[in-house]
GROMACS .gro file of C-alpha atoms in nm:
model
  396
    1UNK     CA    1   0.000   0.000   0.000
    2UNK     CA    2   0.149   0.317  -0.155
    3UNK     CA    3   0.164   0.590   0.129
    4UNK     CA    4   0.037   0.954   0.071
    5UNK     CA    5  -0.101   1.101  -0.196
    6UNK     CA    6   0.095   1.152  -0.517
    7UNK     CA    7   0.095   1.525  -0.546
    8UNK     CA    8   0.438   1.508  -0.762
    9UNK     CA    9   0.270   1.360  -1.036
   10UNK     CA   10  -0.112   1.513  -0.977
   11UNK     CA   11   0.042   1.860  -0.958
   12UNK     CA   12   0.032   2.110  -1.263
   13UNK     CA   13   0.388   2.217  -1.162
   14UNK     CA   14   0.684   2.112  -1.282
   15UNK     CA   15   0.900   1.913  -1.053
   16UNK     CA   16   1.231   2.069  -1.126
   17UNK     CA   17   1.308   2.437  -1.214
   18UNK     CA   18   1.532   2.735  -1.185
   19UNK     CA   19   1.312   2.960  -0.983
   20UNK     CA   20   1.263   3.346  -1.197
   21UNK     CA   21   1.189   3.491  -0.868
   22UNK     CA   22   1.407   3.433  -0.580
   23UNK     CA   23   1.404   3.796  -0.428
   24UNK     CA   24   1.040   3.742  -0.406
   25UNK     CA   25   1.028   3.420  -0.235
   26UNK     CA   26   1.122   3.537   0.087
   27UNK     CA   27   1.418   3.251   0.181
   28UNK     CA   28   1.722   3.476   0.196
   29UNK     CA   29   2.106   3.315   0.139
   30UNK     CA   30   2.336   3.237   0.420
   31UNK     CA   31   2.630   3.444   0.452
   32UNK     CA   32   2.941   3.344   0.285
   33UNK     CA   33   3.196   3.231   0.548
   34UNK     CA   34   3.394   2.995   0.320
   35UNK     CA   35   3.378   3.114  -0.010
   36UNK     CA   36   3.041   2.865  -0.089
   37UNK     CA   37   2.716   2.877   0.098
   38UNK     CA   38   2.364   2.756   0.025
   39UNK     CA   39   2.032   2.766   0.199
   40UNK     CA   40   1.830   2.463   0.134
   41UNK     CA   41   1.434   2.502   0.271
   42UNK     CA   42   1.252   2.086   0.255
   43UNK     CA   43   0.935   2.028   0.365
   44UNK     CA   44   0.666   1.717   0.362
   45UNK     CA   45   0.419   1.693   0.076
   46UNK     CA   46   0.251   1.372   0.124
   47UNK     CA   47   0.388   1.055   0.247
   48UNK     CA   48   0.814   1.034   0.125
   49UNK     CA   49   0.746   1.317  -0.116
   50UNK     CA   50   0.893   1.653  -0.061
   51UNK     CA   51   0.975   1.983  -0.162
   52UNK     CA   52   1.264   2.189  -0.142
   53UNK     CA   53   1.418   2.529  -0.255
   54UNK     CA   54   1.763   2.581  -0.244
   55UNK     CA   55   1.931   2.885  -0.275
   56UNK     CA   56   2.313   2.981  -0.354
   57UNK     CA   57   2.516   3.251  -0.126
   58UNK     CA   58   2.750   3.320  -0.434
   59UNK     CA   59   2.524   3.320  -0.739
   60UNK     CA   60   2.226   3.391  -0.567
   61UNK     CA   61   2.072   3.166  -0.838
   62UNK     CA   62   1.714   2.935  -0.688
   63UNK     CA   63   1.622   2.601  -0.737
   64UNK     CA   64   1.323   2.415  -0.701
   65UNK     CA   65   1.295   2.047  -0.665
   66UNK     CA   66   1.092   1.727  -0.523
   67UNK     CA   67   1.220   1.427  -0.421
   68UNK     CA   68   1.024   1.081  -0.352
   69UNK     CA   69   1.097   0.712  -0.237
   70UNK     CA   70   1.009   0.402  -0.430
   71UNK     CA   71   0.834   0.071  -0.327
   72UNK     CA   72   1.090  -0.012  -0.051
   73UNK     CA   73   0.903   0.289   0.151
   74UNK     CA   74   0.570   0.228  -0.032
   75UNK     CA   75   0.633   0.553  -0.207
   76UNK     CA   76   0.527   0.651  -0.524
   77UNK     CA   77   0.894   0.652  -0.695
   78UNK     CA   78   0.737   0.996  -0.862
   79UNK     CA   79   1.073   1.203  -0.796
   80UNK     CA   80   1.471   1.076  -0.751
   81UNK     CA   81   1.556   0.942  -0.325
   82UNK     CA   82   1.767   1.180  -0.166
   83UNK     CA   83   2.067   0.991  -0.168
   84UNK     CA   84   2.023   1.042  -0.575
   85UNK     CA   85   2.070   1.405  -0.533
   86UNK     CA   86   2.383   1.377  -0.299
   87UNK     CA   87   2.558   1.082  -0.519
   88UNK     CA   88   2.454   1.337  -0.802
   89UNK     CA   89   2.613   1.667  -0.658
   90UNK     CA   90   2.916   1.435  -0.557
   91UNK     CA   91   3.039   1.290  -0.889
   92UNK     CA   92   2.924   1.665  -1.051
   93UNK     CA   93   3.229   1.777  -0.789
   94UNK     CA   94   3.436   1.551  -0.909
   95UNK     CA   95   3.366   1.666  -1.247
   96UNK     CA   96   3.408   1.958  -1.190
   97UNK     CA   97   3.748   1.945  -0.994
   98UNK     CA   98   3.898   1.699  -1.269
   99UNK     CA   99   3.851   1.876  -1.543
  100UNK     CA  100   3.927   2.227  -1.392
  101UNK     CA  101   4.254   2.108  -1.279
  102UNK     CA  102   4.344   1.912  -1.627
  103UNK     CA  103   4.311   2.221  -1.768
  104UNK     CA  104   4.524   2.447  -1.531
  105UNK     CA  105   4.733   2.164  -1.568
  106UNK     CA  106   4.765   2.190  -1.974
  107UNK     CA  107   4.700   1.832  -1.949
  108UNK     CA  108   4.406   1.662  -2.233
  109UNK     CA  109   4.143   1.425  -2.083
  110UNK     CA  110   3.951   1.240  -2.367
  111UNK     CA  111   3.687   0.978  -2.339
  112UNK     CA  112   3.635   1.131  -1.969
  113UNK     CA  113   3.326   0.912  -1.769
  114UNK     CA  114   3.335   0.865  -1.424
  115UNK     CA  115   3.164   0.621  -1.213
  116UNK     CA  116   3.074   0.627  -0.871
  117UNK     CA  117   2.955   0.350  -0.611
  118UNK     CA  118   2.782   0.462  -0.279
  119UNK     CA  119   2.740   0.274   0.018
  120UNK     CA  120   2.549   0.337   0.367
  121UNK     CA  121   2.446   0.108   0.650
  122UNK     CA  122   2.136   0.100   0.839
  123UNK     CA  123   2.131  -0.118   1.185
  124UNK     CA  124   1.912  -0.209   1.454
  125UNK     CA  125   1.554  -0.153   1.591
  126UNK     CA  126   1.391   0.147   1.600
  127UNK     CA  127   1.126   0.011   1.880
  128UNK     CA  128   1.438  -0.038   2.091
  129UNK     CA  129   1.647   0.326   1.986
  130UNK     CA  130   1.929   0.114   1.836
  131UNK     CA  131   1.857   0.191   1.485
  132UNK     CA  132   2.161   0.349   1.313
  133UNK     CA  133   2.229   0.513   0.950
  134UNK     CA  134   2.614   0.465   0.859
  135UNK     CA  135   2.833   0.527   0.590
  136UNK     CA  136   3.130   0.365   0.433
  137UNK     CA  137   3.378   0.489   0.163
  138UNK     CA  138   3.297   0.563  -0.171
  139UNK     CA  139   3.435   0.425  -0.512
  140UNK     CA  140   3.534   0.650  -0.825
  141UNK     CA  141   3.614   0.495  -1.142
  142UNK     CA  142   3.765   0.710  -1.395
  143UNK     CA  143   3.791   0.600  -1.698
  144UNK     CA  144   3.961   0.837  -1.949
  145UNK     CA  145   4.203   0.829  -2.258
  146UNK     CA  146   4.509   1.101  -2.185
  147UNK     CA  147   4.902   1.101  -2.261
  148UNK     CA  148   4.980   1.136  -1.867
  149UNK     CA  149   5.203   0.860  -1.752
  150UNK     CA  150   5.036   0.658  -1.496
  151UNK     CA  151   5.176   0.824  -1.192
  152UNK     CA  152   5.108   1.089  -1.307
  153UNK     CA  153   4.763   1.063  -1.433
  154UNK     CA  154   4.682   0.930  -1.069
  155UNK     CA  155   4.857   1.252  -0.896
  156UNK     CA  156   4.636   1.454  -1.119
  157UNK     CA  157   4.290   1.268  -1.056
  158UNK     CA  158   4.388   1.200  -0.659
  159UNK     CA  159   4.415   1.607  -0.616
  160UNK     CA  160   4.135   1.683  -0.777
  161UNK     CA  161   3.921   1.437  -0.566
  162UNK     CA  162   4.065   1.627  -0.305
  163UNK     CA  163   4.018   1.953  -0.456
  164UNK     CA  164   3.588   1.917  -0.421
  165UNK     CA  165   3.408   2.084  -0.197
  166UNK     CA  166   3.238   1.785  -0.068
  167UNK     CA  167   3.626   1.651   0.089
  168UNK     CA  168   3.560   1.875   0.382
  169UNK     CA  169   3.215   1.719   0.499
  170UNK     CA  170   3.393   1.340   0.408
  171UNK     CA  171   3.720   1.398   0.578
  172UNK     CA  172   3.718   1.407   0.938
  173UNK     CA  173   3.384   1.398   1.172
  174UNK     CA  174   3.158   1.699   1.160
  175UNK     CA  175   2.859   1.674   1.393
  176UNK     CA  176   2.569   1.820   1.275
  177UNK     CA  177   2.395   2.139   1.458
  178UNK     CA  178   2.028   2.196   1.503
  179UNK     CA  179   1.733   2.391   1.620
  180UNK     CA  180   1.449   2.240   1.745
  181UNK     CA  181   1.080   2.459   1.711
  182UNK     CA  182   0.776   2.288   1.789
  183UNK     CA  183   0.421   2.428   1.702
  184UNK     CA  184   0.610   2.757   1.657
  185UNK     CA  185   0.783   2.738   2.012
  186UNK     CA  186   1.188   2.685   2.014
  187UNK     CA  187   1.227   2.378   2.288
  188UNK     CA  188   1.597   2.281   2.388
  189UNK     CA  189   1.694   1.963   2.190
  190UNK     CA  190   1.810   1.626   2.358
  191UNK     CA  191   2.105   1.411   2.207
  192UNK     CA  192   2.087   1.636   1.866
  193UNK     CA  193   2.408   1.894   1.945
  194UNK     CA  194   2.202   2.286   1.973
  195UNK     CA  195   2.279   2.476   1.702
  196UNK     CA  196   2.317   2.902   1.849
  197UNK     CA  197   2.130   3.140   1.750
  198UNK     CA  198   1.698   3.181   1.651
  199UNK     CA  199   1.552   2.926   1.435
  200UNK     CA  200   1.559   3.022   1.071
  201UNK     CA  201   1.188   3.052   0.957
  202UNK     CA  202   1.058   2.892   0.613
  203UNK     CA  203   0.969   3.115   0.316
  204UNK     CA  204   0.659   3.378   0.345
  205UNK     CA  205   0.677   3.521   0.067
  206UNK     CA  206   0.544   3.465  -0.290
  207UNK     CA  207   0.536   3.149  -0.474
  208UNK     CA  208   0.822   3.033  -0.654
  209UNK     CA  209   0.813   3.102  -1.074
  210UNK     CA  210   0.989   2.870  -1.306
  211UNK     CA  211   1.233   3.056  -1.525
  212UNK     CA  212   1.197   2.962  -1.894
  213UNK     CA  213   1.414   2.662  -2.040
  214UNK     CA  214   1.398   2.433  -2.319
  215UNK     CA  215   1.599   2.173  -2.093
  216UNK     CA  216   1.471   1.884  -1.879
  217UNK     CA  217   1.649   1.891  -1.581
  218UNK     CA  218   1.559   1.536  -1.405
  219UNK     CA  219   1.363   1.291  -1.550
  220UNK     CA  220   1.304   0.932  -1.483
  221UNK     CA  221   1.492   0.649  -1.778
  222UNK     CA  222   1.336   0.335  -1.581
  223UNK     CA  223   1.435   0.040  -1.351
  224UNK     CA  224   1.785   0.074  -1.272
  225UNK     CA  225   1.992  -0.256  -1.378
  226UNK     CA  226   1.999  -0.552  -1.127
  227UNK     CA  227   2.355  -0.569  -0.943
  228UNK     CA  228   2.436  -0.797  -0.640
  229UNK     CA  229   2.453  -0.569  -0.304
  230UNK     CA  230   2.604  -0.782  -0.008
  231UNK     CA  231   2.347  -0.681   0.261
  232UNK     CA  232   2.121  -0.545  -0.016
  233UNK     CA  233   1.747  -0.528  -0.079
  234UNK     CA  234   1.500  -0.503  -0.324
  235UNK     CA  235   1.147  -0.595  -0.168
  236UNK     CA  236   0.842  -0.362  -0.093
  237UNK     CA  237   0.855  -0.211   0.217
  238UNK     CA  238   1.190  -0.353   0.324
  239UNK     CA  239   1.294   0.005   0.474
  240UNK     CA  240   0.991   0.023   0.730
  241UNK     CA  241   1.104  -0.301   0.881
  242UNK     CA  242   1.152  -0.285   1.249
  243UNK     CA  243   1.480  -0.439   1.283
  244UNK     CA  244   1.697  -0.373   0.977
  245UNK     CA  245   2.092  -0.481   0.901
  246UNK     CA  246   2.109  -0.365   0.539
  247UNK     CA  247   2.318  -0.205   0.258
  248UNK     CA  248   2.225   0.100   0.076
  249UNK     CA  249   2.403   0.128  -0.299
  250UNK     CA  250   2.324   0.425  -0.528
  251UNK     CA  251   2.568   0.510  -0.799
  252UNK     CA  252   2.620   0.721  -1.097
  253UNK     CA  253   2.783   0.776  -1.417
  254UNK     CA  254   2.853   1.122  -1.570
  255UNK     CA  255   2.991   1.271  -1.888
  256UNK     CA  256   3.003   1.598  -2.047
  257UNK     CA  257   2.769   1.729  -2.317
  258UNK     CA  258   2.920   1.879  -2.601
  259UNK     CA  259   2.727   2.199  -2.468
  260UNK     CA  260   2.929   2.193  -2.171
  261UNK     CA  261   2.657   2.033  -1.940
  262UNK     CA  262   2.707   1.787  -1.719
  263UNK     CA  263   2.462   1.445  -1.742
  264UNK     CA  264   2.437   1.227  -1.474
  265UNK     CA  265   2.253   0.875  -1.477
  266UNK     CA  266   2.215   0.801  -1.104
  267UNK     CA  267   2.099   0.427  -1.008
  268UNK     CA  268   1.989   0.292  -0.711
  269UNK     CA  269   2.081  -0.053  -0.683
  270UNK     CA  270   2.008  -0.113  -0.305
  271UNK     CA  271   1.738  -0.076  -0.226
  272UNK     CA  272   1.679  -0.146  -0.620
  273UNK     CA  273   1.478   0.112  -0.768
  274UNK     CA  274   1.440   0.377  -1.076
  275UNK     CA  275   1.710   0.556  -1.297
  276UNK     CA  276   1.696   0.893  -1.281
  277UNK     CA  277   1.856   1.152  -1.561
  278UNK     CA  278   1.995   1.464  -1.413
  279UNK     CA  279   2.177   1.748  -1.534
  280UNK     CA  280   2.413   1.996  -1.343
  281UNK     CA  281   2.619   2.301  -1.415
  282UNK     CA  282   2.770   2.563  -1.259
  283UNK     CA  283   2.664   2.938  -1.220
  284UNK     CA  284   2.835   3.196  -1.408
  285UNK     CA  285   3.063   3.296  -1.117
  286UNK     CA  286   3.240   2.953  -1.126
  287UNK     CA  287   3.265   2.921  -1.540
  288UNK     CA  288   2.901   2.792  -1.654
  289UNK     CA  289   2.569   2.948  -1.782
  290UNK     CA  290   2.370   2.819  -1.464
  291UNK     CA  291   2.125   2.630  -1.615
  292UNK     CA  292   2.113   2.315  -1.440
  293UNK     CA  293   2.120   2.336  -1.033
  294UNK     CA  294   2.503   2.324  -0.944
  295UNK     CA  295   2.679   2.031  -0.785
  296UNK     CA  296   2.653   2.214  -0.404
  297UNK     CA  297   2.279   2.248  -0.444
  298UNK     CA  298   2.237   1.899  -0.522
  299UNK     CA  299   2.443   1.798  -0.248
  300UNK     CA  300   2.237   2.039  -0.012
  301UNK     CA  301   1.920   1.928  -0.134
  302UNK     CA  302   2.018   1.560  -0.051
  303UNK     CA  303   2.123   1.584   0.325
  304UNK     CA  304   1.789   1.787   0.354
  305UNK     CA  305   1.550   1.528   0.166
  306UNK     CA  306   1.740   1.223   0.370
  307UNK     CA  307   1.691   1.379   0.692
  308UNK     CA  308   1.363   1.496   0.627
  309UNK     CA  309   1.316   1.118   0.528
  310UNK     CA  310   1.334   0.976   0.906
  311UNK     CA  311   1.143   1.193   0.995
  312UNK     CA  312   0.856   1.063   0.782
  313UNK     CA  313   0.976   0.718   0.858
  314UNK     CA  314   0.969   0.743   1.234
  315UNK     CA  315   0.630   0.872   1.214
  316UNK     CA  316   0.510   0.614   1.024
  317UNK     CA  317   0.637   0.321   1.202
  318UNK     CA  318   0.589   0.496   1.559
  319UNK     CA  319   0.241   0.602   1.465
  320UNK     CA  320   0.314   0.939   1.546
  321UNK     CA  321   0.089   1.283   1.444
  322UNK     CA  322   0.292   1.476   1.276
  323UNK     CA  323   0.065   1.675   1.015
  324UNK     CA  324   0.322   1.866   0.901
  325UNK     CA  325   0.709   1.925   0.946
  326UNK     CA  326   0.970   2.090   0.768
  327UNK     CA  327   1.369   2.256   0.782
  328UNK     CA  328   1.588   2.503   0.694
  329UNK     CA  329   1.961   2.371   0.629
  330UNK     CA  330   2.252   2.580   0.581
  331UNK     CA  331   2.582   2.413   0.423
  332UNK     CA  332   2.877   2.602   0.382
  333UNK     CA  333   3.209   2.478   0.170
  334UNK     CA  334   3.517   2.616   0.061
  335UNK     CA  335   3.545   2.717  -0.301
  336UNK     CA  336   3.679   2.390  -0.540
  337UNK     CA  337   4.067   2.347  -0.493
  338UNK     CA  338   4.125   2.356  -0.920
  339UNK     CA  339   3.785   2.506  -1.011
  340UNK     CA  340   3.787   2.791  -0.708
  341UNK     CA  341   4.172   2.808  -0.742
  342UNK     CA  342   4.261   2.783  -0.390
  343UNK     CA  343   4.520   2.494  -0.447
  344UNK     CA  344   4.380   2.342  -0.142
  345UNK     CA  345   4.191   2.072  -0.027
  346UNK     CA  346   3.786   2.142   0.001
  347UNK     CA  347   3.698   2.200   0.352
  348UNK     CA  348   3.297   2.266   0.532
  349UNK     CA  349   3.186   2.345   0.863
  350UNK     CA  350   2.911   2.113   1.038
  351UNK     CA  351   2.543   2.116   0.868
  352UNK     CA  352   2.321   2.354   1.033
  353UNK     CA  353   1.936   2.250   1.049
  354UNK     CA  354   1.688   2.464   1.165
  355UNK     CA  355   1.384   2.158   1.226
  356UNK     CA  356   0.991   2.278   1.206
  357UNK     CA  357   0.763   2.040   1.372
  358UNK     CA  358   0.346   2.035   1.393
  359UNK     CA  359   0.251   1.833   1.630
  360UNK     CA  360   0.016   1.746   1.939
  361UNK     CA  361   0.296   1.513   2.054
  362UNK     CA  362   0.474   1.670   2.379
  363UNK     CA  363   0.815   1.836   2.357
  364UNK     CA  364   0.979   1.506   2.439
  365UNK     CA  365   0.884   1.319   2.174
  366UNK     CA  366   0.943   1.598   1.930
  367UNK     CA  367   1.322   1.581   2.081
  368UNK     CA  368   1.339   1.213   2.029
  369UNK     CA  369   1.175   1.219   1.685
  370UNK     CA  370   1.497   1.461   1.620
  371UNK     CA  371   1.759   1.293   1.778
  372UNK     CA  372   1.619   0.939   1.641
  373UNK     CA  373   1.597   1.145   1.260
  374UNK     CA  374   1.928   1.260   1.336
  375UNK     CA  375   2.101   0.871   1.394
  376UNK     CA  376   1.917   0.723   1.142
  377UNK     CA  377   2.016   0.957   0.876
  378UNK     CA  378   2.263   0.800   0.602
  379UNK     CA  379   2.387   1.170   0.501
  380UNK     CA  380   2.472   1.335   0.858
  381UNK     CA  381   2.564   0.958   0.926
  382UNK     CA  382   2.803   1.102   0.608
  383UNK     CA  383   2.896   1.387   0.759
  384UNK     CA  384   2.963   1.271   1.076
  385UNK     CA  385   3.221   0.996   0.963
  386UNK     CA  386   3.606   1.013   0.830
  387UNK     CA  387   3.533   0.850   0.436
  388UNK     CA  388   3.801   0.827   0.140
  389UNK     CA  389   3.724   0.806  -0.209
  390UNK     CA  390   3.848   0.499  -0.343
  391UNK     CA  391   4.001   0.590  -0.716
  392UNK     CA  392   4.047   0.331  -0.996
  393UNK     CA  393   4.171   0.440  -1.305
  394UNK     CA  394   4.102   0.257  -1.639
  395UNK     CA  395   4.221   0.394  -1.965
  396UNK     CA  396   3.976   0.421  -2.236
   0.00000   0.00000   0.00000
């Protein structure tokens, strides 16, 4: 039984645009402490579906987009998971560092494809507060035809790897900082580490208004291709299972257009379910045209959607009222080592989630539906663990 209505697909709006109106919309950038910021606002449609709008510091460019689950949480598999969106934004980085620093580099990169393995955990029982999201290291296959010696072709693709943004949330353990608002009231959180300052408020202001583009920016290609995940799973409703000792795998494989846009086909192996097209680009002020969402507000978009995931699960297998709950996420990264040119490895600070609960539940269970959201997330699960990238090389 499919939970929630399926307002993706019932809706007359498009899932994914570039918004025409941020200034209007009333969700304001963070401030630029690092050189990169973005302000990512997710709430609950219906069911797993959600909405966000995320908004860049340094191009000041919007984004709207929707994210649902597939049959593994009874959802409607109308919109990408949100692990699609951070495997997306990851191997966009990647992109984005690689060819930047070929380039600086004088060096020619033909045939370029990468492809990239995630992997998370989830353990234990929810009834008994032992469930746990983890997350182990990632894979990146490049496979490429250049004139670089091998050592030196690996020196090259190992600094770039460094050189994303996204190194400074993998490398070393960055505990994630929240506020905690129920029925309008800020309450103290519990376990969750209390993020200082007021809570960030949602958008008030007018509706978002797609810009005008001839591309498709996400779009569904069909089942992704069967793949043996040890610890994987593939059945209906295998994610709202009490006690769970599983292995998430989504992956994806990206080239570059001849137009200079970046296409990504992400697949989710484990739990199996749909491909999903995506394209990505950087704003003007880091080389592109901006007109895909950039690889920092998909990665934004997908620690929102996953947390905002738990929450959704929780209350569904806990029986919980929550009518309605939403966030406000900050991220905030250095500029790219080659694409920025800082020369230096990406760093971040800790995520900062502002979390917007409705609910006739008392203030402790709203601090244990965050601190429970909070363990059981695969992406601060992410954050909060030291990861490498594990880099294989095959020549084309």
């Amino acid at each position: 039984m499919k939970l929630g209505e399926n307002i993706i697909a019932a809706s007359d709006t498009a899932p994914f645009f570039g918004v025409a109106n941020p200034g209007d919309v009333g969700l304001a950038p963070p401030a630029l402490r690092l050189g990169d910021a973005v302000r990512c606002w997710v709430r609950s449609l219906s069911g797993f579906q959600k909405e966000a709008l995320v908004i860049s510091a340094r191009s000041g460019l919007m984004w709207r987009l929707v994210s649902d689950e597939g049959a593994y949480l009874n959802g409607h598999d109308a919109a990408p998971c949100p692990l699609a969106f951070l495997t997306t934004g990851m191997i966009a980085s990647y992109m984005n560092e690689i060819t930047a620093l070929a380039t600086r580099e004088g060096v020619a990169l033909r045939k370029l494809r990468l492809i990239q393995d995630n992997f998370y955990t989830m353990k234990g029982s929810m009834r008994q507060r032992t469930m746990t999201g983890g997350a182990l290291p990632v894979e990146l296959e490049v496979q490429v035809d250049c004139d670089l010696q091998d050592g030196a072709l690996a020196e090259l693709l190992s600094n770039a790897v460094h050189a994303s943004p996204l190194n400074g949330l993998m490398r070393g353990k960055l505990d994630s900082l929240f506020t905690l608002t129920r029925n309008g009231v800020q309450i103290p959180t519990a376990e969750a580490k209390q993020l200082n300052g007021a809570p960030v408020p949602g958008p008030a202001g007018a509706d978002p208004v797609p810009a005008p583009t001839d591309l498709t920016l996400i779009e569904r290609l069909g089942m992704t291709p069967a793949k043996k995940v040890r610890g994987g799973t593939s059945g209906a409703a295998t994610s709202l299972t009490d006690e769970q000792d599983r292995t998430l795998n989504p992956g994806a494989i990206c080239t570059l257009r001849d137009d200079g846009i970046k296409e990504i086909e992400q697949r989710l192996y484990s739990p199996h379910g749909s491909v999903f097209r995506f394209l990505s680009e950087e704003a003007p002020v880091a080389g592109g045209q901006g007109r895909a969402p950039d690889a920092v507000s998909f990665i934004s978009a997908g620690i929102g959607f996953c947390f905002m995931t738990q929450f959704g699960r929780m209350a569904s297998m806990e029986n919980l009222d929550l009518p309605s709950y939403s966030i406000v996420q900050d991220t905030h990264f250095s500029l790219g080592g080659a694409s920025g040119g800082t020369g230096k490895a990406g760093t971040a600070d800790p995520v900062e989630t502002h979390v917007h609960l409705v609910t006739s539940e008392a203030d402790e269970v709203a601090r244990d539906m965050l601190d429970v959201s909070e363990r059981t997330c695969f992406l601060h699960a992410f954050c909060r663990t030291d990861l490498k990238t594990k880099l294989k090389i095959t020549r084309v």
